[in-house]
Amino acid sequence: MSEEIPFNRTLDLAPGVVAPVAPGVRRILVNNPGPFTFKGTLSYIVGRGKVAIIDPGPVDGGHTAALLDAVRGETVTHIIITHTHRDHSPGAAALKAATGAPTFGEGPHRPSRDLFIGESPRLDAGGDADFMPDHCITGGDVIEGHGFALEAIATPGHTANHMAFALKGTDVLFSGDHVMGWSTSIVAPPDGSMSDYLASLHRIAARPETAYLPGHGDVIRDAPDFVARYIAHRRGREASILHRLGKGETDIPTLVRAIYIGLDPRLTGAAALSTLAHLEDLAARGLVLTDGAPSISGRYRLPP
Ligand SMILES: [Zn+2]
C-alpha cells in the first residue's frame, strides 16, 4: 500500500450558499478559511421538512443566518456535533436559541488524557469549553429523525469526544475532522491521542460506507481506500520517527525539521504536537524510551 493520499484541494462552494451534496443532504460552507480549516468548516443539513443540522460551526452571526435561511419553512429537530472544536460546535447555542432544537454530542470538551503537573492544554484555544449536549450519545446510538437515521460511531483521537455519523440505509458517513479529503487530521496532545486515533481509523475502515462528508473539504469517494492510505501514512510517519531516533536525533524540533519537508511555517507547532502524539503512542507500546512522561521538550531514544 502506497502511503500517497489522493488529497482533493478543490471545493467549488461559496460561503453561505446552501447546496445539495448527497441524496437528502445539503451543505453550507462557513466563511472561516485558514491553514487548519481549508476553505472553511462545512455544516450539513440532513432530511427535508424536519431536519438535523450537523456541525453548526463557529460563533458567526452570518453563518447562523445562512443556516436559518436554508431551512426556512422547515423545522430543525436535531443539532448534532461531531466534536467540540471552536470551528464546529459554538454555533449550536445561537441555532438552538433560534429553533429550540436540542443538541446531541458525545460530551463536553476534555483532554484525551490527564494533564501532567505544570502542563497546560496547548491547543486549548481551539477547544469549545462551553458546549454541553442536551443528549449525550455513545458509539452505536442511533439518532432517529423524520425520514432519516444517523448511527453514531465513536471516533476519539482528534479529540476525546469525536463522533462520526453514518446515514443509515445509504453510502454516506459524516466523518467530521476524523477523516478529511484535503489533508490529514491534526492529532495534538493532550486534546488528541494518537493511540485512540489509530484505533478509530481502524474502526471506521471496517465500515461499509464509501462516501464521506467531512468537516472540511469536498466529498471523499472510495472512502475505505482513502482510510487505508490514511493509516499507511501514519505508519509511515511512525517509521520515519523511529528511523531518525535510530540516527541519534533525540528532540522534537529536530525530528520535525527532518520529517516535515516543505512544511507551511504556520503549521510548525501542529507538526511538533503531531510528532509528540506519535511519540506518546510509541512510548506506550514500548518502542521508544523517554525520561518521565512524553513531553514536547523531552528527549527520546530507542530501547537498547
Ligand atoms: Zn477539529
mmCIF file of C-alpha atoms and ligand atoms in Angstrom:
data_model
loop_
_atom_site.group_PDB
_atom_site.id
_atom_site.type_symbol
_atom_site.label_atom_id
_atom_site.label_comp_id
_atom_site.label_asym_id
_atom_site.label_seq_id
_atom_site.Cartn_x
_atom_site.Cartn_y
_atom_site.Cartn_z
ATOM 1 C CA MET A 1 0.000 0.000 0.000
ATOM 2 C CA SER A 2 1.443 3.317 -1.063
ATOM 3 C CA GLU A 3 1.234 5.986 1.603
ATOM 4 C CA GLU A 4 0.273 8.574 -1.016
ATOM 5 C CA ILE A 5 -3.078 10.036 -0.070
ATOM 6 C CA PRO A 6 -5.138 11.331 -3.005
ATOM 7 C CA PHE A 7 -5.962 14.707 -1.445
ATOM 8 C CA ASN A 8 -8.513 16.902 -3.163
ATOM 9 C CA ARG A 9 -7.680 20.561 -2.610
ATOM 10 C CA THR A 10 -10.587 21.947 -4.587
ATOM 11 C CA LEU A 11 -14.008 22.815 -3.234
ATOM 12 C CA ASP A 12 -16.430 24.511 -5.587
ATOM 13 C CA LEU A 13 -18.670 26.146 -2.991
ATOM 14 C CA ALA A 14 -19.108 29.776 -1.943
ATOM 15 C CA PRO A 15 -19.534 30.566 1.774
ATOM 16 C CA GLY A 16 -23.123 30.850 2.968
ATOM 17 C CA VAL A 17 -24.683 29.184 -0.099
ATOM 18 C CA VAL A 18 -26.724 26.056 0.529
ATOM 19 C CA ALA A 19 -26.105 23.258 -1.974
ATOM 20 C CA PRO A 20 -27.151 19.607 -2.247
ATOM 21 C CA VAL A 21 -24.234 17.213 -1.784
ATOM 22 C CA ALA A 22 -25.863 13.763 -1.466
ATOM 23 C CA PRO A 23 -29.459 12.480 -1.613
ATOM 24 C CA GLY A 24 -31.264 14.180 1.286
ATOM 25 C CA VAL A 25 -28.163 16.106 2.373
ATOM 26 C CA ARG A 26 -27.315 19.792 1.863
ATOM 27 C CA ARG A 27 -24.155 21.604 2.935
ATOM 28 C CA ILE A 28 -23.175 25.196 3.726
ATOM 29 C CA LEU A 29 -19.603 26.482 3.957
ATOM 30 C CA VAL A 30 -18.588 28.769 6.819
ATOM 31 C CA ASN A 31 -16.523 31.785 5.793
ATOM 32 C CA ASN A 32 -13.564 30.787 8.015
ATOM 33 C CA PRO A 33 -10.769 29.697 5.654
ATOM 34 C CA GLY A 34 -7.313 29.118 7.139
ATOM 35 C CA PRO A 35 -4.355 26.753 7.458
ATOM 36 C CA PHE A 36 -6.323 24.449 9.792
ATOM 37 C CA THR A 37 -9.771 24.808 8.200
ATOM 38 C CA PHE A 38 -9.025 24.733 4.422
ATOM 39 C CA LYS A 39 -11.823 26.741 2.700
ATOM 40 C CA GLY A 40 -13.831 26.673 5.921
ATOM 41 C CA THR A 41 -15.962 24.439 8.121
ATOM 42 C CA LEU A 42 -18.894 22.628 6.495
ATOM 43 C CA SER A 43 -22.317 22.446 8.126
ATOM 44 C CA TYR A 44 -24.653 19.716 6.880
ATOM 45 C CA ILE A 45 -28.462 19.697 6.752
ATOM 46 C CA VAL A 46 -29.944 16.182 6.782
ATOM 47 C CA GLY A 47 -33.510 15.466 5.681
ATOM 48 C CA ARG A 48 -36.364 17.570 4.347
ATOM 49 C CA GLY A 49 -39.143 19.293 6.252
ATOM 50 C CA LYS A 50 -37.895 18.154 9.640
ATOM 51 C CA VAL A 51 -34.134 18.264 9.542
ATOM 52 C CA ALA A 52 -30.953 17.712 11.525
ATOM 53 C CA ILE A 53 -28.031 20.118 11.316
ATOM 54 C CA ILE A 54 -24.590 18.612 11.802
ATOM 55 C CA ASP A 55 -21.834 20.985 12.997
ATOM 56 C CA PRO A 56 -23.416 24.455 13.129
ATOM 57 C CA GLY A 57 -19.928 25.977 13.058
ATOM 58 C CA PRO A 58 -18.259 28.787 14.992
ATOM 59 C CA VAL A 59 -19.847 31.829 16.612
ATOM 60 C CA ASP A 60 -20.660 33.632 13.361
ATOM 61 C CA GLY A 61 -23.946 35.522 13.017
ATOM 62 C CA GLY A 62 -23.728 35.456 9.220
ATOM 63 C CA HIS A 63 -23.363 31.683 9.123
ATOM 64 C CA THR A 64 -26.185 31.087 11.612
ATOM 65 C CA ALA A 65 -28.394 33.366 9.479
ATOM 66 C CA ALA A 66 -27.422 31.403 6.357
ATOM 67 C CA LEU A 67 -28.350 28.124 8.085
ATOM 68 C CA LEU A 68 -31.707 29.524 9.223
ATOM 69 C CA ASP A 69 -32.336 30.865 5.727
ATOM 70 C CA ALA A 70 -31.553 27.470 4.229
ATOM 71 C CA VAL A 71 -34.157 25.749 6.420
ATOM 72 C CA ARG A 72 -36.832 28.449 6.161
ATOM 73 C CA GLY A 73 -40.253 26.744 6.259
ATOM 74 C CA GLU A 74 -38.699 23.598 7.739
ATOM 75 C CA THR A 75 -38.274 22.501 11.356
ATOM 76 C CA VAL A 76 -34.871 21.798 12.871
ATOM 77 C CA THR A 77 -35.327 18.742 15.086
ATOM 78 C CA HIS A 78 -31.691 17.929 15.933
ATOM 79 C CA ILE A 79 -28.440 19.881 16.279
ATOM 80 C CA ILE A 80 -25.605 17.365 16.143
ATOM 81 C CA ILE A 81 -21.930 17.959 16.932
ATOM 82 C CA THR A 82 -19.043 15.827 15.655
ATOM 83 C CA HIS A 83 -16.647 17.334 18.227
ATOM 84 C CA THR A 84 -16.033 20.403 20.360
ATOM 85 C CA HIS A 85 -13.565 22.471 18.384
ATOM 86 C CA ARG A 86 -14.376 26.135 18.025
ATOM 87 C CA ASP A 87 -14.910 25.929 14.296
ATOM 88 C CA HIS A 88 -17.601 23.212 14.737
ATOM 89 C CA SER A 89 -19.725 23.473 17.893
ATOM 90 C CA PRO A 90 -20.116 27.038 19.319
ATOM 91 C CA GLY A 91 -22.719 27.989 16.685
ATOM 92 C CA ALA A 92 -25.023 25.423 18.325
ATOM 93 C CA ALA A 93 -26.038 27.933 21.009
ATOM 94 C CA ALA A 94 -27.424 30.535 18.591
ATOM 95 C CA LEU A 95 -29.050 27.868 16.420
ATOM 96 C CA LYS A 96 -30.707 26.289 19.447
ATOM 97 C CA ALA A 97 -31.924 29.697 20.633
ATOM 98 C CA ALA A 98 -33.456 30.348 17.211
ATOM 99 C CA THR A 99 -35.003 26.913 16.639
ATOM 100 C CA GLY A 100 -35.496 25.315 20.052
ATOM 101 C CA ALA A 101 -33.868 22.146 18.738
ATOM 102 C CA PRO A 102 -31.949 20.003 21.247
ATOM 103 C CA THR A 103 -28.226 19.370 20.846
ATOM 104 C CA PHE A 104 -26.541 15.978 20.529
ATOM 105 C CA GLY A 105 -22.887 15.137 21.097
ATOM 106 C CA GLU A 106 -20.630 12.677 22.880
ATOM 107 C CA GLY A 107 -19.993 15.045 25.778
ATOM 108 C CA PRO A 108 -18.202 18.232 26.805
ATOM 109 C CA HIS A 109 -14.707 19.134 25.677
ATOM 110 C CA ARG A 110 -11.953 17.369 27.614
ATOM 111 C CA PRO A 111 -8.341 16.273 27.073
ATOM 112 C CA SER A 112 -7.624 12.724 25.869
ATOM 113 C CA ARG A 113 -5.513 12.011 28.938
ATOM 114 C CA ASP A 114 -4.733 13.511 32.348
ATOM 115 C CA LEU A 115 -2.504 16.577 32.210
ATOM 116 C CA PHE A 116 0.978 16.355 33.714
ATOM 117 C CA ILE A 117 1.846 18.630 36.606
ATOM 118 C CA GLY A 118 2.643 22.007 35.089
ATOM 119 C CA GLU A 119 1.254 21.066 31.663
ATOM 120 C CA SER A 120 -1.315 23.331 30.067
ATOM 121 C CA PRO A 121 -3.728 22.243 27.342
ATOM 122 C CA ARG A 122 -1.736 23.752 24.482
ATOM 123 C CA LEU A 123 -4.280 23.847 21.739
ATOM 124 C CA ASP A 124 -6.967 24.811 24.222
ATOM 125 C CA ALA A 125 -7.568 27.915 22.148
ATOM 126 C CA GLY A 126 -9.198 25.510 19.696
ATOM 127 C CA GLY A 127 -11.460 23.829 22.253
ATOM 128 C CA ASP A 128 -15.064 24.878 22.901
ATOM 129 C CA ALA A 129 -15.355 24.572 26.689
ATOM 130 C CA ASP A 130 -18.924 25.934 26.706
ATOM 131 C CA PHE A 131 -20.714 23.246 24.725
ATOM 132 C CA MET A 132 -22.733 20.776 26.781
ATOM 133 C CA PRO A 133 -25.016 18.490 24.769
ATOM 134 C CA ASP A 134 -28.664 18.143 25.779
ATOM 135 C CA HIS A 135 -28.324 14.497 24.775
ATOM 136 C CA CYS A 136 -25.041 12.643 25.319
ATOM 137 C CA ILE A 137 -24.519 9.909 22.748
ATOM 138 C CA THR A 138 -22.200 6.915 22.652
ATOM 139 C CA GLY A 139 -20.986 4.761 19.794
ATOM 140 C CA GLY A 140 -23.783 2.607 18.373
ATOM 141 C CA ASP A 141 -26.563 5.007 19.336
ATOM 142 C CA VAL A 142 -28.980 5.778 16.520
ATOM 143 C CA ILE A 143 -30.452 9.274 16.264
ATOM 144 C CA GLU A 144 -33.859 8.883 14.665
ATOM 145 C CA GLY A 145 -35.130 11.780 12.574
ATOM 146 C CA HIS A 146 -38.024 12.350 10.191
ATOM 147 C CA GLY A 147 -37.200 10.052 7.266
ATOM 148 C CA PHE A 148 -33.564 9.541 8.269
ATOM 149 C CA ALA A 149 -31.491 7.885 10.975
ATOM 150 C CA LEU A 150 -27.907 8.577 11.969
ATOM 151 C CA GLU A 151 -25.754 5.941 13.641
ATOM 152 C CA ALA A 152 -23.091 7.397 15.942
ATOM 153 C CA ILE A 153 -19.588 5.941 15.570
ATOM 154 C CA ALA A 154 -17.153 6.670 18.387
ATOM 155 C CA THR A 155 -14.013 8.057 16.745
ATOM 156 C CA PRO A 156 -11.835 9.535 19.519
ATOM 157 C CA GLY A 157 -8.349 10.729 18.635
ATOM 158 C CA HIS A 158 -8.628 14.162 17.003
ATOM 159 C CA THR A 159 -10.498 14.995 20.213
ATOM 160 C CA ALA A 160 -11.592 12.676 23.009
ATOM 161 C CA ASN A 161 -15.253 13.297 22.166
ATOM 162 C CA HIS A 162 -15.163 12.972 18.382
ATOM 163 C CA MET A 163 -18.118 11.176 16.760
ATOM 164 C CA ALA A 164 -18.743 10.239 13.149
ATOM 165 C CA PHE A 165 -22.273 9.537 11.893
ATOM 166 C CA ALA A 166 -23.436 7.030 9.306
ATOM 167 C CA LEU A 167 -26.641 7.927 7.439
ATOM 168 C CA LYS A 168 -28.479 4.607 7.750
ATOM 169 C CA GLY A 169 -29.608 2.950 4.559
ATOM 170 C CA THR A 170 -27.169 4.973 2.439
ATOM 171 C CA ASP A 171 -23.494 5.003 1.485
ATOM 172 C CA VAL A 172 -22.921 8.259 3.347
ATOM 173 C CA LEU A 173 -20.898 8.837 6.507
ATOM 174 C CA PHE A 174 -20.254 12.212 8.153
ATOM 175 C CA SER A 175 -16.586 11.978 9.131
ATOM 176 C CA GLY A 176 -16.062 15.333 10.893
ATOM 177 C CA ASP A 177 -12.366 16.042 11.381
ATOM 178 C CA HIS A 178 -11.528 12.351 11.816
ATOM 179 C CA VAL A 179 -11.026 11.840 8.079
ATOM 180 C CA MET A 180 -10.842 14.829 5.721
ATOM 181 C CA GLY A 181 -10.362 14.938 1.972
ATOM 182 C CA TRP A 182 -7.963 17.883 1.794
ATOM 183 C CA SER A 183 -5.425 16.970 4.499
ATOM 184 C CA THR A 184 -4.537 14.589 7.272
ATOM 185 C CA SER A 185 -6.241 15.250 10.606
ATOM 186 C CA ILE A 186 -4.409 17.028 13.411
ATOM 187 C CA VAL A 187 -3.795 14.895 16.489
ATOM 188 C CA ALA A 188 -2.352 17.167 19.188
ATOM 189 C CA PRO A 189 -1.900 16.024 22.786
ATOM 190 C CA PRO A 190 -3.395 16.445 25.295
ATOM 191 C CA ASP A 191 -6.537 17.307 23.271
ATOM 192 C CA GLY A 192 -5.887 14.405 20.942
ATOM 193 C CA SER A 193 -4.401 10.920 21.290
ATOM 194 C CA MET A 194 -2.603 9.021 18.522
ATOM 195 C CA SER A 195 -3.329 5.599 20.056
ATOM 196 C CA ASP A 196 -7.054 6.438 20.112
ATOM 197 C CA TYR A 197 -6.850 7.988 16.661
ATOM 198 C CA LEU A 198 -5.304 4.916 15.024
ATOM 199 C CA ALA A 199 -7.854 2.641 16.715
ATOM 200 C CA SER A 200 -10.637 4.917 15.406
ATOM 201 C CA LEU A 201 -9.209 4.801 11.874
ATOM 202 C CA HIS A 202 -9.310 1.001 12.014
ATOM 203 C CA ARG A 203 -12.872 1.128 13.370
ATOM 204 C CA ILE A 204 -14.077 3.300 10.514
ATOM 205 C CA ALA A 205 -12.081 1.324 7.923
ATOM 206 C CA ALA A 206 -14.172 -1.738 8.772
ATOM 207 C CA ARG A 207 -17.417 0.043 7.831
ATOM 208 C CA PRO A 208 -19.203 -0.322 4.501
ATOM 209 C CA GLU A 209 -19.878 3.361 3.696
ATOM 210 C CA THR A 210 -17.991 4.607 0.623
ATOM 211 C CA ALA A 211 -18.778 8.368 0.583
ATOM 212 C CA TYR A 212 -17.551 10.520 3.460
ATOM 213 C CA LEU A 213 -18.796 14.053 4.049
ATOM 214 C CA PRO A 214 -16.035 15.674 6.150
ATOM 215 C CA GLY A 215 -15.922 18.775 8.342
ATOM 216 C CA HIS A 216 -13.565 20.406 5.847
ATOM 217 C CA GLY A 217 -13.124 19.731 2.140
ATOM 218 C CA ASP A 218 -15.113 18.011 -0.575
ATOM 219 C CA VAL A 219 -16.782 14.594 -0.549
ATOM 220 C CA ILE A 220 -14.359 11.680 -0.191
ATOM 221 C CA ARG A 221 -15.224 8.976 -2.727
ATOM 222 C CA ASP A 222 -13.853 5.446 -2.358
ATOM 223 C CA ALA A 223 -13.544 6.155 1.360
ATOM 224 C CA PRO A 224 -12.289 2.712 2.507
ATOM 225 C CA ASP A 225 -9.261 3.035 0.195
ATOM 226 C CA PHE A 226 -8.734 6.607 1.402
ATOM 227 C CA VAL A 227 -8.792 5.497 5.050
ATOM 228 C CA ALA A 228 -6.346 2.663 4.301
ATOM 229 C CA ARG A 229 -3.987 5.301 2.902
ATOM 230 C CA TYR A 230 -4.521 7.482 5.970
ATOM 231 C CA ILE A 231 -3.479 4.522 8.143
ATOM 232 C CA ALA A 232 -0.461 3.805 5.908
ATOM 233 C CA HIS A 233 0.532 7.475 6.161
ATOM 234 C CA ARG A 234 0.555 7.285 9.966
ATOM 235 C CA ARG A 235 2.560 4.058 9.891
ATOM 236 C CA GLY A 236 4.999 5.779 7.525
ATOM 237 C CA ARG A 237 5.374 8.742 9.859
ATOM 238 C CA GLU A 238 5.949 6.357 12.755
ATOM 239 C CA ALA A 239 8.676 4.598 10.756
ATOM 240 C CA SER A 240 10.300 7.975 9.953
ATOM 241 C CA ILE A 241 10.384 8.900 13.632
ATOM 242 C CA LEU A 242 11.914 5.540 14.600
ATOM 243 C CA HIS A 243 14.438 5.901 11.752
ATOM 244 C CA ARG A 244 15.522 9.395 12.898
ATOM 245 C CA LEU A 245 15.791 8.265 16.526
ATOM 246 C CA GLY A 246 17.979 5.409 15.288
ATOM 247 C CA LYS A 247 20.249 8.019 13.706
ATOM 248 C CA GLY A 248 20.717 9.630 17.105
ATOM 249 C CA GLU A 249 18.264 12.513 16.855
ATOM 250 C CA THR A 250 16.549 12.987 20.188
ATOM 251 C CA ASP A 251 14.282 16.039 20.343
ATOM 252 C CA ILE A 252 11.017 17.026 18.685
ATOM 253 C CA PRO A 253 12.197 20.211 16.873
ATOM 254 C CA THR A 254 14.990 18.240 15.159
ATOM 255 C CA LEU A 255 12.607 15.419 14.239
ATOM 256 C CA VAL A 256 10.099 17.897 12.762
ATOM 257 C CA ARG A 257 12.781 19.594 10.631
ATOM 258 C CA ALA A 258 13.927 16.209 9.320
ATOM 259 C CA ILE A 259 10.497 14.707 8.663
ATOM 260 C CA TYR A 260 8.214 17.566 7.603
ATOM 261 C CA ILE A 261 9.962 18.799 4.481
ATOM 262 C CA GLY A 262 8.396 21.903 2.913
ATOM 263 C CA LEU A 263 6.016 22.466 5.823
ATOM 264 C CA ASP A 264 3.875 25.628 5.901
ATOM 265 C CA PRO A 265 5.620 27.581 8.722
ATOM 266 C CA ARG A 266 2.211 28.312 10.267
ATOM 267 C CA LEU A 267 1.878 24.568 10.887
ATOM 268 C CA THR A 268 5.209 24.034 12.701
ATOM 269 C CA GLY A 269 3.520 23.988 16.130
ATOM 270 C CA ALA A 270 0.922 21.495 14.941
ATOM 271 C CA ALA A 271 3.645 19.295 13.410
ATOM 272 C CA ALA A 272 5.527 19.304 16.735
ATOM 273 C CA LEU A 273 2.374 18.244 18.594
ATOM 274 C CA SER A 274 1.626 15.578 15.978
ATOM 275 C CA THR A 275 5.167 14.227 16.464
ATOM 276 C CA LEU A 276 4.596 14.239 20.233
ATOM 277 C CA ALA A 277 1.358 12.319 19.627
ATOM 278 C CA HIS A 278 3.303 9.622 17.754
ATOM 279 C CA LEU A 279 5.990 9.538 20.453
ATOM 280 C CA GLU A 280 3.336 9.080 23.166
ATOM 281 C CA ASP A 281 1.877 6.166 21.217
ATOM 282 C CA LEU A 282 5.316 4.636 20.519
ATOM 283 C CA ALA A 283 6.322 5.017 24.196
ATOM 284 C CA ALA A 284 3.073 3.374 25.316
ATOM 285 C CA ARG A 285 3.920 0.442 23.020
ATOM 286 C CA GLY A 286 7.466 0.218 24.430
ATOM 287 C CA LEU A 287 9.082 1.124 21.093
ATOM 288 C CA VAL A 288 10.536 4.448 22.311
ATOM 289 C CA LEU A 289 12.025 5.479 25.644
ATOM 290 C CA THR A 290 11.997 8.866 27.365
ATOM 291 C CA ASP A 291 12.545 10.065 30.920
ATOM 292 C CA GLY A 292 9.216 10.567 32.677
ATOM 293 C CA ALA A 293 6.069 11.219 30.704
ATOM 294 C CA PRO A 294 6.475 12.082 26.998
ATOM 295 C CA SER A 295 6.537 15.855 26.632
ATOM 296 C CA ILE A 296 7.110 18.433 23.939
ATOM 297 C CA SER A 297 10.558 19.278 25.374
ATOM 298 C CA GLY A 298 11.504 15.675 26.153
ATOM 299 C CA ARG A 299 14.471 13.643 24.866
ATOM 300 C CA TYR A 300 13.673 10.387 23.115
ATOM 301 C CA ARG A 301 15.654 7.265 22.252
ATOM 302 C CA LEU A 302 15.180 3.720 21.001
ATOM 303 C CA PRO A 303 15.296 0.906 23.556
ATOM 304 C CA PRO A 304 18.715 -0.780 23.759
HETATM 305 ZN ZN ZN B 1 -11.406 19.789 14.931
#
